[in-house]
Amino acid sequence: GTTVPMSTAMPNTRACVAGVSATCTVKVSRVNMLKPSLNNWLLLSLVVIVLDQITKLIVDNSMHYGQVIPVMPSFNIVLAYNKGAAFSMLANAGGWQRLFFSAIAVVASIGIVWVLRKHHQNKLLSLSLSLILGGALGNLIDRIAYGHVVDFIQVFYSTYYWPAFNIADSAITVGAVLMVLDSMKKQPESSPAN
């Protein structure tokens, strides 16, 4: 088991024995630590943000704009800046898109946290929302800090290139796919009202 402070222990844990400080610890099994909770889902979003930002910093600090490093057939690392949205949509719109896409990310993130609070027990939905949240906030950090999103993953076939993307974009895409799968799950039938 894992030792945690009493204040973070499970709600049904009894108070510490008299004479023991309020910071006493209790044993909590790893199974309980892995139960779906809002904090666990938010932690996953944080992991996505950290991985996204670290990889962007590494690429941005070690390459020059437009540089391409072939990694394997059909896969390159390339430093690209995206002032627009997915696939560079509105990239040349004159600057207003930075505020627009930042506002969308903030509003979407608030909505996602609200839904996570209500449905954190639904593992597939919460996983999808956590990935989307981490990706949205990862790209939001770029927009606020740099005025553009750093992209560096490039896949291609022959002369057909997919637009460059990053870890945040990947998390958003996987999250969206998982959300569609969650929506296709068979819902329990409700009994007819009499």
Short mmCIF file of N, CA and C in Angstrom, two decimals:
data_model
loop_
_atom_site.label_atom_id
_atom_site.label_comp_id
_atom_site.label_asym_id
_atom_site.label_seq_id
_atom_site.Cartn_x
_atom_site.Cartn_y
_atom_site.Cartn_z
N GLY A 1 0.81 -1.19 0.00
CA GLY A 1 0.00 0.00 0.00
C GLY A 1 0.85 1.24 0.00
N THR A 2 0.19 2.38 -0.12
CA THR A 2 0.85 3.66 -0.13
C THR A 2 0.43 4.45 1.09
N THR A 3 1.35 5.16 1.72
CA THR A 3 1.03 5.96 2.88
C THR A 3 0.68 7.37 2.41
N VAL A 4 -0.48 7.86 2.86
CA VAL A 4 -0.91 9.21 2.49
C VAL A 4 -1.35 9.94 3.74
N PRO A 5 -1.32 11.29 3.73
CA PRO A 5 -1.81 12.04 4.88
C PRO A 5 -3.27 11.75 5.13
N MET A 6 -3.69 11.83 6.38
CA MET A 6 -5.06 11.53 6.77
C MET A 6 -6.05 12.39 6.00
N SER A 7 -5.68 13.63 5.72
CA SER A 7 -6.60 14.54 5.04
C SER A 7 -6.93 14.09 3.62
N THR A 8 -6.07 13.25 3.01
CA THR A 8 -6.34 12.80 1.65
C THR A 8 -6.82 11.36 1.62
N ALA A 9 -6.98 10.75 2.76
CA ALA A 9 -7.42 9.36 2.81
C ALA A 9 -8.87 9.25 2.38
N MET A 10 -9.31 8.02 2.23
CA MET A 10 -10.69 7.78 1.81
C MET A 10 -11.66 8.38 2.83
N PRO A 11 -12.84 8.83 2.39
CA PRO A 11 -13.79 9.49 3.27
C PRO A 11 -14.23 8.63 4.46
N ASN A 12 -14.26 7.32 4.32
CA ASN A 12 -14.75 6.49 5.40
C ASN A 12 -13.66 6.08 6.40
N THR A 13 -12.46 6.67 6.27
CA THR A 13 -11.39 6.38 7.21
C THR A 13 -11.70 7.07 8.53
N ARG A 14 -11.55 6.35 9.61
CA ARG A 14 -11.84 6.90 10.94
C ARG A 14 -10.77 7.91 11.35
N ALA A 15 -11.13 8.83 12.22
CA ALA A 15 -10.19 9.86 12.69
C ALA A 15 -9.03 9.20 13.43
N CYS A 16 -7.94 9.92 13.52
CA CYS A 16 -6.75 9.41 14.20
C CYS A 16 -7.04 9.19 15.68
N VAL A 17 -6.31 8.28 16.25
CA VAL A 17 -6.46 7.99 17.67
C VAL A 17 -6.05 9.23 18.46
N ALA A 18 -6.73 9.46 19.59
CA ALA A 18 -6.42 10.63 20.42
C ALA A 18 -4.93 10.66 20.75
N GLY A 19 -4.36 11.84 20.72
CA GLY A 19 -2.95 11.99 21.05
C GLY A 19 -2.04 11.92 19.84
N VAL A 20 -2.56 11.52 18.67
CA VAL A 20 -1.77 11.46 17.46
C VAL A 20 -2.07 12.72 16.65
N SER A 21 -1.08 13.27 16.05
CA SER A 21 -1.27 14.54 15.33
C SER A 21 -2.22 14.37 14.15
N ALA A 22 -2.71 15.51 13.66
CA ALA A 22 -3.65 15.51 12.53
C ALA A 22 -2.98 15.07 11.24
N THR A 23 -1.67 14.97 11.25
CA THR A 23 -0.97 14.55 10.04
C THR A 23 -0.63 13.07 10.07
N CYS A 24 -1.31 12.31 10.91
CA CYS A 24 -1.04 10.88 10.94
C CYS A 24 -1.34 10.28 9.57
N THR A 25 -0.82 9.12 9.30
CA THR A 25 -1.00 8.52 7.99
C THR A 25 -1.76 7.21 8.11
N VAL A 26 -2.37 6.84 7.02
CA VAL A 26 -3.08 5.58 6.95
C VAL A 26 -2.61 4.86 5.71
N LYS A 27 -2.74 3.55 5.71
CA LYS A 27 -2.39 2.77 4.53
C LYS A 27 -3.58 2.76 3.59
N VAL A 28 -3.32 3.08 2.33
CA VAL A 28 -4.35 3.07 1.30
C VAL A 28 -3.83 2.17 0.19
N SER A 29 -4.65 1.23 -0.24
CA SER A 29 -4.20 0.31 -1.28
C SER A 29 -4.08 1.05 -2.61
N ARG A 30 -3.22 0.53 -3.48
CA ARG A 30 -3.06 1.13 -4.81
C ARG A 30 -4.37 1.07 -5.58
N VAL A 31 -5.18 0.08 -5.32
CA VAL A 31 -6.47 -0.03 -6.01
C VAL A 31 -7.30 1.20 -5.74
N ASN A 32 -7.34 1.66 -4.48
CA ASN A 32 -8.13 2.84 -4.15
C ASN A 32 -7.54 4.09 -4.80
N MET A 33 -6.22 4.15 -4.93
CA MET A 33 -5.60 5.31 -5.55
C MET A 33 -5.94 5.37 -7.05
N LEU A 34 -6.26 4.24 -7.66
CA LEU A 34 -6.55 4.21 -9.09
C LEU A 34 -8.03 4.33 -9.41
N LYS A 35 -8.87 4.44 -8.38
CA LYS A 35 -10.30 4.62 -8.64
C LYS A 35 -10.50 5.93 -9.38
N PRO A 36 -11.47 5.95 -10.30
CA PRO A 36 -11.70 7.19 -11.04
C PRO A 36 -12.10 8.33 -10.10
N SER A 37 -11.37 9.41 -10.17
CA SER A 37 -11.72 10.61 -9.41
C SER A 37 -11.37 11.81 -10.26
N LEU A 38 -11.97 12.93 -9.95
CA LEU A 38 -11.68 14.15 -10.69
C LEU A 38 -10.19 14.47 -10.64
N ASN A 39 -9.58 14.32 -9.47
CA ASN A 39 -8.15 14.63 -9.34
C ASN A 39 -7.29 13.75 -10.23
N ASN A 40 -7.62 12.46 -10.34
CA ASN A 40 -6.84 11.58 -11.21
C ASN A 40 -6.96 11.99 -12.67
N TRP A 41 -8.15 12.37 -13.09
CA TRP A 41 -8.34 12.78 -14.48
C TRP A 41 -7.62 14.10 -14.75
N LEU A 42 -7.65 15.01 -13.79
CA LEU A 42 -6.93 16.28 -13.96
C LEU A 42 -5.42 16.04 -13.95
N LEU A 43 -4.96 15.07 -13.19
CA LEU A 43 -3.54 14.72 -13.18
C LEU A 43 -3.12 14.20 -14.56
N LEU A 44 -3.97 13.40 -15.19
CA LEU A 44 -3.68 12.92 -16.55
C LEU A 44 -3.56 14.11 -17.51
N SER A 45 -4.45 15.08 -17.39
CA SER A 45 -4.37 16.27 -18.23
C SER A 45 -3.06 17.01 -18.00
N LEU A 46 -2.64 17.08 -16.75
CA LEU A 46 -1.37 17.73 -16.43
C LEU A 46 -0.19 17.00 -17.05
N VAL A 47 -0.23 15.67 -17.04
CA VAL A 47 0.84 14.88 -17.66
C VAL A 47 0.92 15.20 -19.16
N VAL A 48 -0.24 15.29 -19.81
CA VAL A 48 -0.26 15.64 -21.25
C VAL A 48 0.36 17.02 -21.46
N ILE A 49 -0.01 17.98 -20.63
CA ILE A 49 0.52 19.34 -20.76
C ILE A 49 2.04 19.34 -20.59
N VAL A 50 2.53 18.65 -19.57
CA VAL A 50 3.97 18.63 -19.29
C VAL A 50 4.72 17.97 -20.45
N LEU A 51 4.25 16.81 -20.91
CA LEU A 51 4.91 16.14 -22.04
C LEU A 51 4.89 17.02 -23.29
N ASP A 52 3.77 17.65 -23.53
CA ASP A 52 3.64 18.53 -24.69
C ASP A 52 4.63 19.69 -24.61
N GLN A 53 4.67 20.36 -23.47
CA GLN A 53 5.54 21.53 -23.33
C GLN A 53 7.02 21.15 -23.35
N ILE A 54 7.38 20.04 -22.73
CA ILE A 54 8.79 19.61 -22.74
C ILE A 54 9.24 19.29 -24.16
N THR A 55 8.43 18.55 -24.90
CA THR A 55 8.83 18.19 -26.27
C THR A 55 8.91 19.43 -27.16
N LYS A 56 8.00 20.36 -26.99
CA LYS A 56 8.04 21.59 -27.78
C LYS A 56 9.29 22.41 -27.45
N LEU A 57 9.62 22.50 -26.18
CA LEU A 57 10.81 23.26 -25.78
C LEU A 57 12.08 22.63 -26.34
N ILE A 58 12.15 21.31 -26.28
CA ILE A 58 13.34 20.62 -26.81
C ILE A 58 13.49 20.91 -28.30
N VAL A 59 12.41 20.74 -29.05
CA VAL A 59 12.48 20.95 -30.50
C VAL A 59 12.74 22.43 -30.81
N ASP A 60 12.04 23.33 -30.16
CA ASP A 60 12.18 24.75 -30.44
C ASP A 60 13.58 25.28 -30.10
N ASN A 61 14.20 24.72 -29.07
CA ASN A 61 15.53 25.17 -28.66
C ASN A 61 16.68 24.47 -29.38
N SER A 62 16.39 23.38 -30.08
CA SER A 62 17.47 22.64 -30.74
C SER A 62 17.40 22.67 -32.27
N MET A 63 16.37 23.28 -32.82
CA MET A 63 16.22 23.34 -34.27
C MET A 63 15.94 24.78 -34.68
N HIS A 64 16.15 25.08 -35.96
CA HIS A 64 15.74 26.38 -36.47
C HIS A 64 14.44 26.19 -37.27
N TYR A 65 13.69 27.28 -37.38
CA TYR A 65 12.40 27.23 -38.04
C TYR A 65 12.51 26.60 -39.43
N GLY A 66 11.67 25.63 -39.71
CA GLY A 66 11.64 24.97 -41.01
C GLY A 66 12.60 23.82 -41.16
N GLN A 67 13.49 23.63 -40.20
CA GLN A 67 14.46 22.53 -40.28
C GLN A 67 13.74 21.19 -40.22
N VAL A 68 14.17 20.26 -41.04
CA VAL A 68 13.58 18.93 -41.11
C VAL A 68 14.65 17.91 -40.75
N ILE A 69 14.30 17.01 -39.82
CA ILE A 69 15.19 15.91 -39.46
C ILE A 69 14.47 14.61 -39.79
N PRO A 70 14.91 13.90 -40.84
CA PRO A 70 14.29 12.60 -41.16
C PRO A 70 14.56 11.61 -40.03
N VAL A 71 13.52 10.92 -39.58
CA VAL A 71 13.65 9.95 -38.50
C VAL A 71 13.52 8.54 -39.05
N MET A 72 12.55 8.33 -39.89
CA MET A 72 12.33 7.04 -40.55
C MET A 72 11.47 7.29 -41.77
N PRO A 73 11.34 6.30 -42.63
CA PRO A 73 10.48 6.53 -43.80
C PRO A 73 9.07 6.98 -43.36
N SER A 74 8.61 8.03 -43.94
CA SER A 74 7.28 8.59 -43.68
C SER A 74 7.17 9.33 -42.35
N PHE A 75 8.30 9.65 -41.69
CA PHE A 75 8.23 10.36 -40.41
C PHE A 75 9.43 11.29 -40.26
N ASN A 76 9.15 12.57 -40.05
CA ASN A 76 10.18 13.59 -39.83
C ASN A 76 9.89 14.35 -38.55
N ILE A 77 10.95 14.96 -38.01
CA ILE A 77 10.78 16.00 -37.00
C ILE A 77 11.04 17.31 -37.75
N VAL A 78 10.13 18.25 -37.63
CA VAL A 78 10.24 19.53 -38.33
C VAL A 78 9.77 20.63 -37.38
N LEU A 79 10.45 21.74 -37.37
CA LEU A 79 10.01 22.85 -36.53
C LEU A 79 9.12 23.78 -37.36
N ALA A 80 7.85 23.86 -36.95
CA ALA A 80 6.88 24.70 -37.65
C ALA A 80 6.08 25.48 -36.61
N TYR A 81 5.65 26.67 -36.99
CA TYR A 81 4.82 27.50 -36.12
C TYR A 81 3.45 27.67 -36.77
N ASN A 82 2.40 27.48 -35.97
CA ASN A 82 1.04 27.55 -36.47
C ASN A 82 0.30 28.67 -35.73
N LYS A 83 -0.04 29.73 -36.44
CA LYS A 83 -0.79 30.84 -35.83
C LYS A 83 -2.29 30.61 -35.91
N GLY A 84 -2.68 29.57 -36.62
CA GLY A 84 -4.11 29.28 -36.79
C GLY A 84 -4.56 28.13 -35.92
N ALA A 85 -5.56 27.43 -36.42
CA ALA A 85 -6.10 26.28 -35.71
C ALA A 85 -5.62 25.01 -36.42
N ALA A 86 -6.37 23.95 -36.30
CA ALA A 86 -6.00 22.68 -36.94
C ALA A 86 -5.73 22.90 -38.42
N PHE A 87 -4.67 22.28 -38.91
CA PHE A 87 -4.27 22.36 -40.32
C PHE A 87 -3.99 23.80 -40.74
N SER A 88 -3.57 24.64 -39.80
CA SER A 88 -3.24 26.05 -40.04
C SER A 88 -4.43 26.89 -40.52
N MET A 89 -5.64 26.43 -40.24
CA MET A 89 -6.84 27.18 -40.61
C MET A 89 -6.77 28.57 -39.97
N LEU A 90 -6.98 29.60 -40.74
CA LEU A 90 -6.97 31.01 -40.33
C LEU A 90 -5.59 31.50 -39.88
N ALA A 91 -4.53 30.82 -40.30
CA ALA A 91 -3.18 31.20 -39.90
C ALA A 91 -2.80 32.60 -40.38
N ASN A 92 -3.36 33.03 -41.49
CA ASN A 92 -3.03 34.34 -42.05
C ASN A 92 -4.16 35.34 -41.86
N ALA A 93 -4.89 35.22 -40.76
CA ALA A 93 -6.08 36.05 -40.55
C ALA A 93 -5.77 37.42 -39.95
N GLY A 94 -4.51 37.74 -39.68
CA GLY A 94 -4.18 39.08 -39.22
C GLY A 94 -3.98 39.23 -37.72
N GLY A 95 -4.06 38.18 -36.95
CA GLY A 95 -3.75 38.27 -35.53
C GLY A 95 -4.94 38.09 -34.60
N TRP A 96 -6.15 38.40 -35.04
CA TRP A 96 -7.32 38.27 -34.17
C TRP A 96 -7.56 36.82 -33.77
N GLN A 97 -7.09 35.87 -34.59
CA GLN A 97 -7.34 34.46 -34.33
C GLN A 97 -6.65 33.98 -33.04
N ARG A 98 -5.56 34.64 -32.64
CA ARG A 98 -4.87 34.26 -31.40
C ARG A 98 -5.81 34.40 -30.21
N LEU A 99 -6.46 35.55 -30.10
CA LEU A 99 -7.42 35.78 -29.02
C LEU A 99 -8.64 34.88 -29.17
N PHE A 100 -9.11 34.71 -30.39
CA PHE A 100 -10.28 33.89 -30.65
C PHE A 100 -10.06 32.43 -30.22
N PHE A 101 -8.95 31.83 -30.68
CA PHE A 101 -8.68 30.43 -30.34
C PHE A 101 -8.31 30.27 -28.87
N SER A 102 -7.70 31.28 -28.28
CA SER A 102 -7.41 31.24 -26.85
C SER A 102 -8.71 31.25 -26.05
N ALA A 103 -9.65 32.10 -26.44
CA ALA A 103 -10.95 32.16 -25.75
C ALA A 103 -11.70 30.84 -25.88
N ILE A 104 -11.66 30.25 -27.07
CA ILE A 104 -12.31 28.95 -27.26
C ILE A 104 -11.69 27.91 -26.34
N ALA A 105 -10.37 27.90 -26.24
CA ALA A 105 -9.68 26.92 -25.38
C ALA A 105 -10.06 27.11 -23.91
N VAL A 106 -10.16 28.36 -23.46
CA VAL A 106 -10.52 28.62 -22.06
C VAL A 106 -11.95 28.16 -21.79
N VAL A 107 -12.88 28.55 -22.65
CA VAL A 107 -14.29 28.17 -22.46
C VAL A 107 -14.44 26.64 -22.53
N ALA A 108 -13.79 26.01 -23.51
CA ALA A 108 -13.88 24.55 -23.63
C ALA A 108 -13.29 23.87 -22.39
N SER A 109 -12.19 24.38 -21.88
CA SER A 109 -11.55 23.78 -20.71
C SER A 109 -12.45 23.87 -19.48
N ILE A 110 -13.09 25.00 -19.30
CA ILE A 110 -14.03 25.15 -18.18
C ILE A 110 -15.17 24.15 -18.33
N GLY A 111 -15.71 24.03 -19.53
CA GLY A 111 -16.78 23.06 -19.78
C GLY A 111 -16.34 21.63 -19.54
N ILE A 112 -15.13 21.31 -19.96
CA ILE A 112 -14.61 19.94 -19.77
C ILE A 112 -14.46 19.63 -18.29
N VAL A 113 -13.92 20.56 -17.52
CA VAL A 113 -13.78 20.33 -16.08
C VAL A 113 -15.14 20.14 -15.43
N TRP A 114 -16.13 20.91 -15.85
CA TRP A 114 -17.48 20.78 -15.31
C TRP A 114 -18.04 19.39 -15.61
N VAL A 115 -17.87 18.92 -16.86
CA VAL A 115 -18.36 17.58 -17.23
C VAL A 115 -17.59 16.50 -16.47
N LEU A 116 -16.28 16.67 -16.32
CA LEU A 116 -15.48 15.70 -15.56
C LEU A 116 -15.95 15.61 -14.12
N ARG A 117 -16.31 16.73 -13.52
CA ARG A 117 -16.80 16.71 -12.14
C ARG A 117 -18.06 15.86 -12.03
N LYS A 118 -18.93 15.96 -13.00
CA LYS A 118 -20.20 15.23 -12.96
C LYS A 118 -20.07 13.76 -13.37
N HIS A 119 -19.12 13.45 -14.24
CA HIS A 119 -19.05 12.10 -14.83
C HIS A 119 -17.70 11.43 -14.64
N HIS A 120 -16.97 11.74 -13.57
CA HIS A 120 -15.63 11.18 -13.40
C HIS A 120 -15.62 9.66 -13.23
N GLN A 121 -16.76 9.05 -12.95
CA GLN A 121 -16.83 7.59 -12.82
C GLN A 121 -16.88 6.89 -14.17
N ASN A 122 -17.28 7.61 -15.22
CA ASN A 122 -17.32 7.06 -16.56
C ASN A 122 -15.89 7.10 -17.12
N LYS A 123 -15.21 5.97 -17.07
CA LYS A 123 -13.78 5.94 -17.38
C LYS A 123 -13.46 6.35 -18.81
N LEU A 124 -14.18 5.84 -19.78
CA LEU A 124 -13.85 6.14 -21.18
C LEU A 124 -14.12 7.62 -21.50
N LEU A 125 -15.26 8.12 -21.05
CA LEU A 125 -15.58 9.53 -21.27
C LEU A 125 -14.56 10.42 -20.57
N SER A 126 -14.23 10.10 -19.33
CA SER A 126 -13.29 10.92 -18.57
C SER A 126 -11.89 10.86 -19.16
N LEU A 127 -11.49 9.69 -19.65
CA LEU A 127 -10.19 9.57 -20.31
C LEU A 127 -10.15 10.48 -21.54
N SER A 128 -11.21 10.42 -22.33
CA SER A 128 -11.25 11.24 -23.55
C SER A 128 -11.22 12.73 -23.20
N LEU A 129 -11.99 13.15 -22.22
CA LEU A 129 -12.03 14.55 -21.82
C LEU A 129 -10.70 15.02 -21.24
N SER A 130 -10.04 14.15 -20.48
CA SER A 130 -8.75 14.51 -19.89
C SER A 130 -7.70 14.73 -20.96
N LEU A 131 -7.70 13.87 -21.97
CA LEU A 131 -6.75 14.04 -23.08
C LEU A 131 -7.04 15.33 -23.85
N ILE A 132 -8.30 15.59 -24.12
CA ILE A 132 -8.68 16.82 -24.83
C ILE A 132 -8.32 18.05 -24.00
N LEU A 133 -8.59 18.00 -22.71
CA LEU A 133 -8.26 19.12 -21.82
C LEU A 133 -6.76 19.39 -21.81
N GLY A 134 -5.96 18.35 -21.64
CA GLY A 134 -4.51 18.52 -21.64
C GLY A 134 -4.00 19.08 -22.95
N GLY A 135 -4.54 18.59 -24.06
CA GLY A 135 -4.13 19.09 -25.37
C GLY A 135 -4.54 20.54 -25.59
N ALA A 136 -5.75 20.87 -25.21
CA ALA A 136 -6.24 22.24 -25.39
C ALA A 136 -5.41 23.22 -24.57
N LEU A 137 -5.10 22.85 -23.33
CA LEU A 137 -4.31 23.74 -22.48
C LEU A 137 -2.85 23.80 -22.93
N GLY A 138 -2.32 22.69 -23.44
CA GLY A 138 -0.96 22.70 -23.96
C GLY A 138 -0.81 23.68 -25.11
N ASN A 139 -1.76 23.66 -26.03
CA ASN A 139 -1.71 24.60 -27.16
C ASN A 139 -2.05 26.02 -26.72
N LEU A 140 -2.91 26.17 -25.71
CA LEU A 140 -3.23 27.50 -25.18
C LEU A 140 -1.98 28.16 -24.60
N ILE A 141 -1.18 27.40 -23.89
CA ILE A 141 0.06 27.94 -23.34
C ILE A 141 0.92 28.53 -24.45
N ASP A 142 1.04 27.80 -25.56
CA ASP A 142 1.82 28.29 -26.70
C ASP A 142 1.24 29.59 -27.26
N ARG A 143 -0.07 29.62 -27.45
CA ARG A 143 -0.70 30.81 -28.03
C ARG A 143 -0.46 32.04 -27.16
N ILE A 144 -0.58 31.85 -25.85
CA ILE A 144 -0.40 32.98 -24.94
C ILE A 144 1.07 33.39 -24.87
N ALA A 145 1.97 32.40 -24.76
CA ALA A 145 3.39 32.70 -24.57
C ALA A 145 4.09 33.16 -25.85
N TYR A 146 3.73 32.57 -26.99
CA TYR A 146 4.48 32.82 -28.22
C TYR A 146 3.67 33.45 -29.35
N GLY A 147 2.36 33.40 -29.25
CA GLY A 147 1.54 33.91 -30.35
C GLY A 147 1.31 32.89 -31.44
N HIS A 148 1.84 31.69 -31.26
CA HIS A 148 1.67 30.60 -32.22
C HIS A 148 1.84 29.28 -31.48
N VAL A 149 1.44 28.20 -32.13
CA VAL A 149 1.61 26.85 -31.57
C VAL A 149 2.82 26.22 -32.24
N VAL A 150 3.67 25.59 -31.43
CA VAL A 150 4.85 24.90 -31.96
C VAL A 150 4.43 23.50 -32.39
N ASP A 151 4.65 23.19 -33.67
CA ASP A 151 4.38 21.86 -34.21
C ASP A 151 5.70 21.24 -34.65
N PHE A 152 5.80 19.92 -34.53
CA PHE A 152 7.09 19.30 -34.89
C PHE A 152 7.00 17.88 -35.42
N ILE A 153 5.85 17.26 -35.38
CA ILE A 153 5.70 15.89 -35.88
C ILE A 153 5.16 15.97 -37.30
N GLN A 154 5.86 15.32 -38.21
CA GLN A 154 5.43 15.36 -39.63
C GLN A 154 5.39 13.93 -40.15
N VAL A 155 4.25 13.52 -40.65
CA VAL A 155 4.11 12.22 -41.29
C VAL A 155 3.73 12.44 -42.75
N PHE A 156 4.17 11.51 -43.57
CA PHE A 156 3.92 11.69 -45.00
C PHE A 156 3.98 10.33 -45.70
N TYR A 157 3.45 10.32 -46.91
CA TYR A 157 3.55 9.17 -47.79
C TYR A 157 3.90 9.70 -49.17
N SER A 158 5.02 9.25 -49.68
CA SER A 158 5.49 9.69 -50.99
C SER A 158 5.61 11.21 -50.99
N THR A 159 4.77 11.90 -51.76
CA THR A 159 4.82 13.36 -51.78
C THR A 159 3.62 13.98 -51.07
N TYR A 160 2.85 13.18 -50.35
CA TYR A 160 1.66 13.65 -49.64
C TYR A 160 2.01 13.83 -48.16
N TYR A 161 2.00 15.09 -47.70
CA TYR A 161 2.39 15.41 -46.33
C TYR A 161 1.18 15.81 -45.50
N TRP A 162 1.05 15.21 -44.32
CA TRP A 162 0.04 15.63 -43.36
C TRP A 162 0.58 16.89 -42.68
N PRO A 163 -0.26 17.86 -42.36
CA PRO A 163 0.25 19.05 -41.67
C PRO A 163 0.96 18.67 -40.36
N ALA A 164 2.03 19.39 -40.05
CA ALA A 164 2.78 19.11 -38.82
C ALA A 164 1.86 19.28 -37.60
N PHE A 165 2.13 18.48 -36.57
CA PHE A 165 1.33 18.54 -35.35
C PHE A 165 2.24 18.30 -34.15
N ASN A 166 1.64 18.20 -32.96
CA ASN A 166 2.42 18.06 -31.72
C ASN A 166 1.72 17.09 -30.77
N ILE A 167 2.26 16.94 -29.58
CA ILE A 167 1.69 16.02 -28.59
C ILE A 167 0.28 16.46 -28.19
N ALA A 168 0.08 17.77 -28.02
CA ALA A 168 -1.25 18.28 -27.65
C ALA A 168 -2.28 17.93 -28.72
N ASP A 169 -1.93 18.12 -29.99
CA ASP A 169 -2.84 17.77 -31.08
C ASP A 169 -3.16 16.28 -31.06
N SER A 170 -2.14 15.47 -30.80
CA SER A 170 -2.33 14.01 -30.74
C SER A 170 -3.28 13.65 -29.61
N ALA A 171 -3.11 14.29 -28.44
CA ALA A 171 -3.99 14.01 -27.30
C ALA A 171 -5.43 14.41 -27.62
N ILE A 172 -5.61 15.54 -28.27
CA ILE A 172 -6.95 15.99 -28.66
C ILE A 172 -7.58 14.99 -29.62
N THR A 173 -6.81 14.53 -30.59
CA THR A 173 -7.33 13.59 -31.58
C THR A 173 -7.71 12.26 -30.94
N VAL A 174 -6.82 11.71 -30.13
CA VAL A 174 -7.12 10.44 -29.44
C VAL A 174 -8.33 10.62 -28.53
N GLY A 175 -8.37 11.75 -27.83
CA GLY A 175 -9.52 12.03 -26.95
C GLY A 175 -10.83 12.10 -27.73
N ALA A 176 -10.80 12.72 -28.89
CA ALA A 176 -12.02 12.82 -29.71
C ALA A 176 -12.47 11.44 -30.19
N VAL A 177 -11.52 10.61 -30.60
CA VAL A 177 -11.86 9.24 -31.03
C VAL A 177 -12.48 8.46 -29.86
N LEU A 178 -11.87 8.57 -28.69
CA LEU A 178 -12.40 7.88 -27.51
C LEU A 178 -13.79 8.40 -27.14
N MET A 179 -14.02 9.68 -27.33
CA MET A 179 -15.34 10.25 -27.04
C MET A 179 -16.40 9.67 -27.98
N VAL A 180 -16.04 9.52 -29.25
CA VAL A 180 -16.97 8.91 -30.21
C VAL A 180 -17.25 7.47 -29.79
N LEU A 181 -16.21 6.73 -29.43
CA LEU A 181 -16.40 5.34 -28.98
C LEU A 181 -17.29 5.29 -27.75
N ASP A 182 -17.09 6.22 -26.82
CA ASP A 182 -17.93 6.27 -25.62
C ASP A 182 -19.38 6.53 -25.98
N SER A 183 -19.61 7.40 -26.96
CA SER A 183 -20.98 7.72 -27.34
C SER A 183 -21.67 6.54 -28.03
N MET A 184 -20.88 5.60 -28.56
CA MET A 184 -21.45 4.44 -29.25
C MET A 184 -21.71 3.27 -28.30
N LYS A 185 -21.27 3.40 -27.04
CA LYS A 185 -21.52 2.32 -26.08
C LYS A 185 -23.02 2.16 -25.89
N LYS A 186 -23.42 0.92 -25.72
CA LYS A 186 -24.83 0.65 -25.51
C LYS A 186 -25.24 1.17 -24.13
N GLN A 187 -26.24 2.02 -24.14
CA GLN A 187 -26.75 2.58 -22.89
C GLN A 187 -27.76 1.61 -22.28
N PRO A 188 -27.77 1.49 -20.94
CA PRO A 188 -28.76 0.60 -20.32
C PRO A 188 -30.17 1.11 -20.61
N GLU A 189 -31.02 0.15 -20.93
CA GLU A 189 -32.40 0.50 -21.23
C GLU A 189 -33.13 0.87 -19.95
N SER A 190 -33.89 1.95 -20.02
CA SER A 190 -34.67 2.36 -18.85
C SER A 190 -36.03 1.70 -18.93
N SER A 191 -36.56 1.39 -17.75
CA SER A 191 -37.88 0.75 -17.71
C SER A 191 -38.95 1.77 -18.05
N PRO A 192 -39.97 1.35 -18.80
CA PRO A 192 -41.03 2.28 -19.19
C PRO A 192 -41.80 2.77 -17.97
N ALA A 193 -42.22 4.03 -18.00
CA ALA A 193 -43.00 4.60 -16.89
C ALA A 193 -44.42 4.08 -16.96
N ASN A 194 -44.96 3.81 -15.81
CA ASN A 194 -46.35 3.30 -15.76
C ASN A 194 -47.30 4.42 -15.57
#
